[in-house]
Short mmCIF file of C-alpha atoms and ligand atoms in Angstrom, two decimals:
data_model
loop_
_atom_site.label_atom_id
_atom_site.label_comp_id
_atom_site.label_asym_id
_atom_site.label_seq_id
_atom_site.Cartn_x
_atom_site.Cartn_y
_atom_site.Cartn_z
CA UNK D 1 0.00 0.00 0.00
CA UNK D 2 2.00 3.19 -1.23
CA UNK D 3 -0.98 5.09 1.25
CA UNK D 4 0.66 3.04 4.69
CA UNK D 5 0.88 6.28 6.86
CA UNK D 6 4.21 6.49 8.95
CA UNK D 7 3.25 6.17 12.50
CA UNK D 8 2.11 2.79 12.07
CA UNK D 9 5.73 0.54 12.64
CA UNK D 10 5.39 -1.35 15.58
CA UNK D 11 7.32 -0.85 18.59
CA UNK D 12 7.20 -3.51 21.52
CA UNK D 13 4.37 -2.30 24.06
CA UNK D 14 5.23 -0.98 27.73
CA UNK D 15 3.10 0.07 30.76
CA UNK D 16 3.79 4.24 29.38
CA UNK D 17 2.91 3.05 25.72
CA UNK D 18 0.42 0.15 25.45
CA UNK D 19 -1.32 -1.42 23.11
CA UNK D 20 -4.55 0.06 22.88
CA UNK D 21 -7.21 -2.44 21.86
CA UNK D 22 -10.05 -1.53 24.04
CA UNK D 23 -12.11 1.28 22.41
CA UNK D 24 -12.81 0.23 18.50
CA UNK D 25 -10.60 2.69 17.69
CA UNK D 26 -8.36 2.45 14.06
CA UNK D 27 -4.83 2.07 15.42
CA UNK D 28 -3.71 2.98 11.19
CA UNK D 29 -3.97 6.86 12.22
CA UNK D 30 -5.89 8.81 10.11
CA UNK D 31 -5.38 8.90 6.47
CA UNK D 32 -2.32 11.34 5.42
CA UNK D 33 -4.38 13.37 3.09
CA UNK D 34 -6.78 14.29 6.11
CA UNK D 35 -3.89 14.84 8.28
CA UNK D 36 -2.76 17.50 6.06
CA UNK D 37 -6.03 18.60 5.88
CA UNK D 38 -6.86 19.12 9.11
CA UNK D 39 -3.51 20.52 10.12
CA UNK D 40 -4.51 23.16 6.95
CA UNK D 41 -7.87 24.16 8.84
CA UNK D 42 -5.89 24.68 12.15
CA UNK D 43 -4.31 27.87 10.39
CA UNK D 44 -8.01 28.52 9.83
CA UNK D 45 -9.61 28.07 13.07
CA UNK D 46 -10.54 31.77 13.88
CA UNK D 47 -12.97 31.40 11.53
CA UNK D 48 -15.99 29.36 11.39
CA UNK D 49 -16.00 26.27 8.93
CA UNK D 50 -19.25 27.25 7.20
CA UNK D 51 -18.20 26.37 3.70
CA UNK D 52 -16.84 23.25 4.43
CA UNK D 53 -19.78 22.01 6.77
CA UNK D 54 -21.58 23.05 3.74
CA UNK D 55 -19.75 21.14 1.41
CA UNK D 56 -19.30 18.12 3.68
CA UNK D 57 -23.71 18.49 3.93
CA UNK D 58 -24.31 18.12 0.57
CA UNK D 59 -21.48 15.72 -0.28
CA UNK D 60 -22.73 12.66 2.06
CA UNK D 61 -26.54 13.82 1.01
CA UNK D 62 -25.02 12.61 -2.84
CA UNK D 63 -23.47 9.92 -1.41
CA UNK D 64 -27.05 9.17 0.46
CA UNK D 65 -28.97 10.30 -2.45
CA UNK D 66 -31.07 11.94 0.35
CA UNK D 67 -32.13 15.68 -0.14
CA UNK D 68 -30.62 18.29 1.94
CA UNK D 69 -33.15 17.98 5.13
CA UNK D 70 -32.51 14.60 5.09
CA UNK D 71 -29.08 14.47 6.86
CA UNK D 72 -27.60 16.25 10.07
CA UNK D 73 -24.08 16.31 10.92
CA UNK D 74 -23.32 15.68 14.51
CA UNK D 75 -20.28 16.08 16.92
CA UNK D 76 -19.75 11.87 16.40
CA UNK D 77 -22.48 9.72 16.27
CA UNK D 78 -22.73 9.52 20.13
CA UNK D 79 -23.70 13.11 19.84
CA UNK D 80 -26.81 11.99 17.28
CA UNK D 81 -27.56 9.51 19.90
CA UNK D 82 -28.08 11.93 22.48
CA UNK D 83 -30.05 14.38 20.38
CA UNK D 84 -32.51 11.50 19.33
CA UNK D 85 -33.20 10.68 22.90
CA UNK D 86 -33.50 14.29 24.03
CA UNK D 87 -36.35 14.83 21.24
CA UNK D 88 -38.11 11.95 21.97
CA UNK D 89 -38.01 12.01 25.99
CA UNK D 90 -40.67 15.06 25.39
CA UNK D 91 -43.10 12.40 24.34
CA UNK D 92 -45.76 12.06 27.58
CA UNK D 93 -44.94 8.56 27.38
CA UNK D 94 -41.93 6.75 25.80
CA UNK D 95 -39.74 3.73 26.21
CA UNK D 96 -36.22 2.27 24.89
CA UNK D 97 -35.91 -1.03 23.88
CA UNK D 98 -32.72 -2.65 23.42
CA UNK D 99 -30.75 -5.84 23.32
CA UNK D 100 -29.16 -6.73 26.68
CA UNK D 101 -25.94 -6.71 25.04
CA UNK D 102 -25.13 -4.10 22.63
CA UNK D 103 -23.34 -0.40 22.80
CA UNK D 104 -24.09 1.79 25.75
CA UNK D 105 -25.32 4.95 24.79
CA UNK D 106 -28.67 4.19 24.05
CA UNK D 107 -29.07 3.37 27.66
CA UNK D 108 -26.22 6.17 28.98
CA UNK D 109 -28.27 8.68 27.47
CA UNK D 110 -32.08 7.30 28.15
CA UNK D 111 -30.72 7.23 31.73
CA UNK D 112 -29.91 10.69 31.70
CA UNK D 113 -33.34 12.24 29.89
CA UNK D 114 -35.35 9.31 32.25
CA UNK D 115 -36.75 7.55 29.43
CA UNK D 116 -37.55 3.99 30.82
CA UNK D 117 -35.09 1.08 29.56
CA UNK D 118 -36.04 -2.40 28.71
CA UNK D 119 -33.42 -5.06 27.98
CA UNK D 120 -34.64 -7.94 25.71
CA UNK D 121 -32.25 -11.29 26.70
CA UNK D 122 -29.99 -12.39 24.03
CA UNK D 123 -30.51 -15.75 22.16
CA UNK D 124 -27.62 -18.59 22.08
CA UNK D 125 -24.18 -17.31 21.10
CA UNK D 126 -25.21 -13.66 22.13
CA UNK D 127 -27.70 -13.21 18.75
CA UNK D 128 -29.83 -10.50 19.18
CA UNK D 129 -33.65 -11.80 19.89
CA UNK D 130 -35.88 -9.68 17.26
CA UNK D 131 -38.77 -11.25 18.28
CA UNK D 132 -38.21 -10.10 21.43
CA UNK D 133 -37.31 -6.44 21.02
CA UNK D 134 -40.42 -6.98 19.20
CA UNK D 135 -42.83 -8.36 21.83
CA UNK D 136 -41.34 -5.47 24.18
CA UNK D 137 -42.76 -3.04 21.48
CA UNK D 138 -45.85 -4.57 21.16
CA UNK D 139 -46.63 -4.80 24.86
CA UNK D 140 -46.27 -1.11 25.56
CA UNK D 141 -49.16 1.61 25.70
CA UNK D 142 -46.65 4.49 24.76
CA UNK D 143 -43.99 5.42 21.58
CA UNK D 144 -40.97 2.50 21.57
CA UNK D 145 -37.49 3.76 20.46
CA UNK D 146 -35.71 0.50 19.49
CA UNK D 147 -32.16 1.31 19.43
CA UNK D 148 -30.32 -1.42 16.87
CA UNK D 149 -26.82 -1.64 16.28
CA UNK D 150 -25.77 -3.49 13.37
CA UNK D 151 -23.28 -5.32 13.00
CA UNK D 152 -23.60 -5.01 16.80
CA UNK D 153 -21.08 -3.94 19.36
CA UNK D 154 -19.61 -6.03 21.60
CA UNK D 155 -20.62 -9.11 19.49
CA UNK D 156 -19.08 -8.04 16.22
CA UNK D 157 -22.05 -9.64 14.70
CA UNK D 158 -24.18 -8.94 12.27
CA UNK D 159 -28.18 -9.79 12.66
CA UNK D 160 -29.61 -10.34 9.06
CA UNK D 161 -31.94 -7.68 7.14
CA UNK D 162 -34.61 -10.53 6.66
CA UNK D 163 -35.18 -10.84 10.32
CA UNK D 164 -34.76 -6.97 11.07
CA UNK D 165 -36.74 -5.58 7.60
CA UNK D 166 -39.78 -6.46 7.92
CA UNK D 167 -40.41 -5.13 11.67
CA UNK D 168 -39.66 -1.79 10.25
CA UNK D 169 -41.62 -1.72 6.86
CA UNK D 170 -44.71 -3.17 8.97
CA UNK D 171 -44.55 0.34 10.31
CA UNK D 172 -45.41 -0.65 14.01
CA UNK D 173 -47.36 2.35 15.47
CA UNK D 174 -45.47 4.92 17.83
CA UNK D 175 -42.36 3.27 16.98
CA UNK D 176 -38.44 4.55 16.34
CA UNK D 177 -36.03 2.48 15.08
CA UNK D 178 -32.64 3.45 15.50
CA UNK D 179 -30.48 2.22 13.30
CA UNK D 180 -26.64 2.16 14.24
CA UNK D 181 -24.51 1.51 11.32
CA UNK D 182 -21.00 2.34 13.01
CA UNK D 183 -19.42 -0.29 11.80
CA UNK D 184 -21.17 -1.14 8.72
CA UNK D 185 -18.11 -0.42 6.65
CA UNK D 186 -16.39 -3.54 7.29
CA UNK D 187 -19.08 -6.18 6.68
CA UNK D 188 -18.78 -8.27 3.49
CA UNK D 189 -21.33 -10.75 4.84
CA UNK D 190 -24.23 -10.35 2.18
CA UNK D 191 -26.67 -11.09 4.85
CA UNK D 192 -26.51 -7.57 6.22
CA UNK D 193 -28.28 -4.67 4.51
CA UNK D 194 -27.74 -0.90 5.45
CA UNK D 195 -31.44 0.88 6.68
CA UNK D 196 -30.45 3.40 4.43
CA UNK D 197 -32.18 1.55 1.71
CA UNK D 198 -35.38 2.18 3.58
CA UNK D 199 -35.12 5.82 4.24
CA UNK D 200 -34.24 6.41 0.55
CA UNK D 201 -37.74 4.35 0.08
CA UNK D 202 -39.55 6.66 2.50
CA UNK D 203 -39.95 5.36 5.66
CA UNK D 204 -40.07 7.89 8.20
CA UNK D 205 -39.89 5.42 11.20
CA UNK D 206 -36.11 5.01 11.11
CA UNK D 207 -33.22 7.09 11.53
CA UNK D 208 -29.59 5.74 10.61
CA UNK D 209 -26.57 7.01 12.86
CA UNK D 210 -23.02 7.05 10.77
CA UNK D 211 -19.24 7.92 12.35
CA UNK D 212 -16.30 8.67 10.72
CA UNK D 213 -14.73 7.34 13.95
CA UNK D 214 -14.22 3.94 12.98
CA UNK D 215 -12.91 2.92 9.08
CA UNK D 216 -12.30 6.37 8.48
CA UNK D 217 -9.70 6.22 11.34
CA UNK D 218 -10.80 9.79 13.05
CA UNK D 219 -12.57 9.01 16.55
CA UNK D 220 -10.51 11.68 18.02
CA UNK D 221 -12.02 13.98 15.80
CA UNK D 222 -15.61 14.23 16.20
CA UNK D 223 -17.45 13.34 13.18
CA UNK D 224 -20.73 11.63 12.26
CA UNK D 225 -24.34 12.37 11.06
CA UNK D 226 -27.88 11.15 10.98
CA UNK D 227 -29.81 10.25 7.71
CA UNK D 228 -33.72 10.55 8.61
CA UNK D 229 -37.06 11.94 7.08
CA UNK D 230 -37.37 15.88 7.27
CA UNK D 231 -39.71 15.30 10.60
CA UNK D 232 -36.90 13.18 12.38
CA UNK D 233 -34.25 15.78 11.71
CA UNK D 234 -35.71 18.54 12.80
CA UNK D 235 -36.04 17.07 15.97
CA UNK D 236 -32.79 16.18 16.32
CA UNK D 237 -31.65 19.49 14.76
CA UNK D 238 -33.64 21.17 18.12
CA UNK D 239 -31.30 19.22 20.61
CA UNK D 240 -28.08 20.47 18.94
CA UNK D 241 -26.06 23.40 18.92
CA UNK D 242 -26.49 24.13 14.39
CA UNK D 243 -24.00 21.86 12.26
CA UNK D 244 -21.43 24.17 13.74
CA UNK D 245 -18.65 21.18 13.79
CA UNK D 246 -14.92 21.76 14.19
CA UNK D 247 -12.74 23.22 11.27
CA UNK D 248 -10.51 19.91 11.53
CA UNK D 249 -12.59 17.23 11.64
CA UNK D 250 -14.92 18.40 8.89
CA UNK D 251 -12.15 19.27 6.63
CA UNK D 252 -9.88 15.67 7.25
CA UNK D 253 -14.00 14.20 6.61
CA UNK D 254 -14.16 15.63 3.30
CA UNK D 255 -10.77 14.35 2.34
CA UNK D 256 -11.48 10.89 3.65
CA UNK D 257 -14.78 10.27 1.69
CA UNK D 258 -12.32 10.50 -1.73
CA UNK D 259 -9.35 8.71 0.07
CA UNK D 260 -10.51 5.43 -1.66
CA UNK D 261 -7.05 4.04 -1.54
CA UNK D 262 -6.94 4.92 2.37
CA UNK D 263 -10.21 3.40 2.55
CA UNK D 264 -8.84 -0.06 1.29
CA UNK D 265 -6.24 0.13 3.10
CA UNK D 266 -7.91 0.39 6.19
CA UNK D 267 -10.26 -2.44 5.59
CA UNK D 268 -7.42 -4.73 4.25
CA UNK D 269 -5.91 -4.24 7.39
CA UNK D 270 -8.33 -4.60 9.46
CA UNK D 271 -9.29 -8.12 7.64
CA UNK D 272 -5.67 -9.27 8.09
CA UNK D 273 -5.53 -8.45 11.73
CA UNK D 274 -8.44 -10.26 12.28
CA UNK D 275 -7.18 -13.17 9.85
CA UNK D 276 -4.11 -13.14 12.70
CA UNK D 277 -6.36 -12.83 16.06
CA UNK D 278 -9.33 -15.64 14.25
CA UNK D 279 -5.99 -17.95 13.21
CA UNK D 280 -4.57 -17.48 16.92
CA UNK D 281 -7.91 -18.45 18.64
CA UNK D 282 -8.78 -21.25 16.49
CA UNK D 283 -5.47 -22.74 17.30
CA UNK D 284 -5.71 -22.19 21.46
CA UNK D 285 -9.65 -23.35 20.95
CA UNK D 286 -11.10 -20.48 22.17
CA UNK D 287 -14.41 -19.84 21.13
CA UNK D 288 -15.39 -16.53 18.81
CA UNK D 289 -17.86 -15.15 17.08
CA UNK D 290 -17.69 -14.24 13.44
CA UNK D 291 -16.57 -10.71 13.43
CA UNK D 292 -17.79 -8.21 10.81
CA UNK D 293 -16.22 -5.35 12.34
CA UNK D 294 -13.27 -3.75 13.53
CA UNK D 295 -13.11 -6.44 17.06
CA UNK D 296 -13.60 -9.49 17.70
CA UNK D 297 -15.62 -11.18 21.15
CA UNK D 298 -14.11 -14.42 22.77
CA UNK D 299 -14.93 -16.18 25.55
CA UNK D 300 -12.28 -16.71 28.61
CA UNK D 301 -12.32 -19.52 31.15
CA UNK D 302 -12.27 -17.07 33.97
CA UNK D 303 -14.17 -13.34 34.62
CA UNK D 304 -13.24 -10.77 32.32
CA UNK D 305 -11.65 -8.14 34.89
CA UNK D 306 -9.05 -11.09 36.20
CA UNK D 307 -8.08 -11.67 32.30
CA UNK D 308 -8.09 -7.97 31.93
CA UNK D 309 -5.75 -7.38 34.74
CA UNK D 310 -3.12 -10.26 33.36
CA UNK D 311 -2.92 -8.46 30.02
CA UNK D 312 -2.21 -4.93 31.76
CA UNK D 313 0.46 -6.73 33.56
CA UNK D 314 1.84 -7.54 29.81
CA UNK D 315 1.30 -3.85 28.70
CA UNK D 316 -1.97 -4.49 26.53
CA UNK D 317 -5.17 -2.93 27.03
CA UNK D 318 -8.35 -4.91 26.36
CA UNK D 319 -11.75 -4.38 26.36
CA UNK D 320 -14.02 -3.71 29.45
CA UNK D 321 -16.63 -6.05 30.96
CA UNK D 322 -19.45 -6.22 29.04
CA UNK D 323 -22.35 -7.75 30.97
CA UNK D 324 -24.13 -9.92 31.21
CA UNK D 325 -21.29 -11.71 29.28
CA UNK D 326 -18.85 -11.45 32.24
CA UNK D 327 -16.28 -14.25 31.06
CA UNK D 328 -16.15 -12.75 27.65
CA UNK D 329 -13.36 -10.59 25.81
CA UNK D 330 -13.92 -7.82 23.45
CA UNK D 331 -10.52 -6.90 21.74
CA UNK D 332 -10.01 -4.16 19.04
CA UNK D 333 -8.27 -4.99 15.74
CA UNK D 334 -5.28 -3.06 16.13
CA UNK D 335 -2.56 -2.82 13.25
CA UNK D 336 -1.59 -6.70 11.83
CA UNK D 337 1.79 -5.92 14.20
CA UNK D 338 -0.56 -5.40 17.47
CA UNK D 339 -2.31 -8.53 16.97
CA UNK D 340 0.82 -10.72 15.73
CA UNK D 341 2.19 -9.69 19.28
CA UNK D 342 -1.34 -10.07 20.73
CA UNK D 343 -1.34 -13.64 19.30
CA UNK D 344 1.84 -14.19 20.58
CA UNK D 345 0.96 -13.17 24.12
CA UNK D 346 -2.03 -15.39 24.74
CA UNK D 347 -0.13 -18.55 23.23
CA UNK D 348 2.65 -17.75 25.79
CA UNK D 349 -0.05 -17.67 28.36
CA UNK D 350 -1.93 -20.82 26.91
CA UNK D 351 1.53 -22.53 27.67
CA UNK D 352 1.87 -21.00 31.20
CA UNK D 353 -1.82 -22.50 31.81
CA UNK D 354 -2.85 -18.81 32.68
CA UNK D 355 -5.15 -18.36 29.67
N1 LIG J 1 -22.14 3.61 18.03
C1 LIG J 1 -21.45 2.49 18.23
C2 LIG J 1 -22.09 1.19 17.94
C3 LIG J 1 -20.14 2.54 18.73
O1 LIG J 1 -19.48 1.40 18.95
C4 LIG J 1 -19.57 3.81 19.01
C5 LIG J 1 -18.21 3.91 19.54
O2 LIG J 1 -17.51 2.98 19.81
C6 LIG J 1 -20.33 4.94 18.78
C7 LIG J 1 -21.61 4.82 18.29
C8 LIG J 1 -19.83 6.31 19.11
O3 LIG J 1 -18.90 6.70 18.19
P1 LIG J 1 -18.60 8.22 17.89
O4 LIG J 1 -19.34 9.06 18.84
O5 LIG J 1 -17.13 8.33 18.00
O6 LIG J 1 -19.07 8.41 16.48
#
């Protein structure tokens, strides 16, 4: 790859300089073309980054083939997450329904605005139940948000558009569906389907929530947006401060959409480090799922925290507990280098019984 940026050769972890494999973030560094973008825009950052949010606006409506009302850029998707629940915790009466084990925003922020939580059990293997996110909705008196990641995080799986499509083209009354598409960008497996599709067909019942955290390599700089009907946005558009995102991050996102050979790059290596991690496991016998994103979810013979603590101890950072899967791992696909030394760690520990 004549694109491989230079901060990613590998240099042997230590307690001041781990390796980082505990947040989903893209340990590649951001493209060089939005580096030098963004370092550009710092030059430029008494002034407000109107043309560019502009530009960035109507550049991911193309790529959406959404009109302009359509879309809302937001301070990373986390920040779309919040907005949604702050519109719809004005409802007199409103629930969120989500799978026990998925990303924690949806309940971080329906916390915070007191919207009522219900966790639906997961199935064998951690696979989301539909049918009962489903039954949850049905049961309730009020207006459901179902918050849906997909492929979903921790899991790394990805929950098929025939058992998910359906639901949401039935057009269940006083009903939200939140659709989560984080890490989208990495699945190849042809049983996933973006919700875009549907919001390009008119439904009005489902918002999608997109980052440019995760393939795009820039979590540290704070961009994402929604894709809704007009009525959606608006509402979301009420909770936030205007598109008024930083000069940095929108400039190093405009770059990145045409970086198509960073864009490779970055999924390439993500495939190979999981290709390393997937070959490692299989050969311990550790049990996985099938990851279609940018980590991968084992299971450990022991709680997560004391497994946690023994990788600290060898300078690597993994993933937190995720519960109720408490003797379960969630790594991050760091660069093929990380995860050739990862591998090499848990063998070593496989061999010194303490893995
Ligand atoms: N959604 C999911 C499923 C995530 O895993 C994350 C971060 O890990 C986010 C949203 C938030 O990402 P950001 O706010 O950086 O766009």
């Amino acid at each position: 790859f004549a694109q491989a940026p230079a901060n990613v050769s590998f240099i042997a972890p230590t307690a001041d300089n781990p390796i980082r494999i505990n947040f989903n973030e893209n340990a590649l560094g951001m493209s060089p073309s939005a580096q030098a973008a963004a370092r550009d825009a710092v030059a430029k950052g008494n002034r407000y980054a109107k043309a560019e949010i502009t530009q960035l606006h109507g550049k991911l409506c193309d790529m959406y083939k959404v009109p302009k009302n359509f879309l809302l850029l937001t301070d990373g998707s986390s920040e779309g997450i919040r907005a949604l629940m702050g519109a719809y915790s004005r409802l007199p009466k409103v629930q969120l329904v989500i799978p026990e084990l998925t990303y924690g925003d949806g309940e971080h922020f329906a916390n915070l605005y007191n919207v009522p939580v219900v966790k639906v059990p997961m199935l064998a293997d951690w696979k989301v139940d539909v049918a009962g996110l489903k039954k949850a909705v049905d049961g309730f008196d009020g207006f459901s948000i179902v918050y849906f990641v997909n492929p979903n995080n921790p899991t790394s799986t990805v929950t098929p558009a025939s058992e998910i499509e359906p639901w949401v083209k039935s057009k269940p009354d006083n009903t939200l569906f939140i659709a989560d598409e984080a890490y989208a960008e990495y699945v190849s497996d042809p049983k996933f389907k973006s919700m875009a599709g549907l919001i390009q067909d008119g439904l009005d019942n489902v918002v999608l929530l997109k980052t440019f955290s995760k393939l795009y390599a820039m979590a540290g700089m704070r961009v994402g947006f929604a894709v809704g009907a007009p009525s959606i946005i608006k509402m979301m558009k009420d909770q936030v401060a205007g598109e008024k995102l930083n000069y940095p991050g929108v400039t190093a996102a405009l770059v990145s959409l045409d970086d198509e050979p960073f864009q490779a790059y970055s999924r390439a290596s993500n495939l190979e480090s999981r290709k390393i991690l997937a070959s490692c496991l299989d050969k311990l016998g550790v049990k996985y799922l099938p990851s279609s994103t940018n980590f991968m979810f084992f299971e450990l013979n022991e709680p997560i925290r004391a497994f946690q603590k023994k990788m600290a101890t060898r300078n690597i950072i993994v993933g937190r507990p995720f519960p109720p899967a408490m003797n379960w791992c969630r790594i991050s696909l760091g660069t093929p280098q990380e995860m050739a030394y990862v591998a090499n760690e848990l063998t070593k520990m496989r061999s010194e019984g303490v893995f």
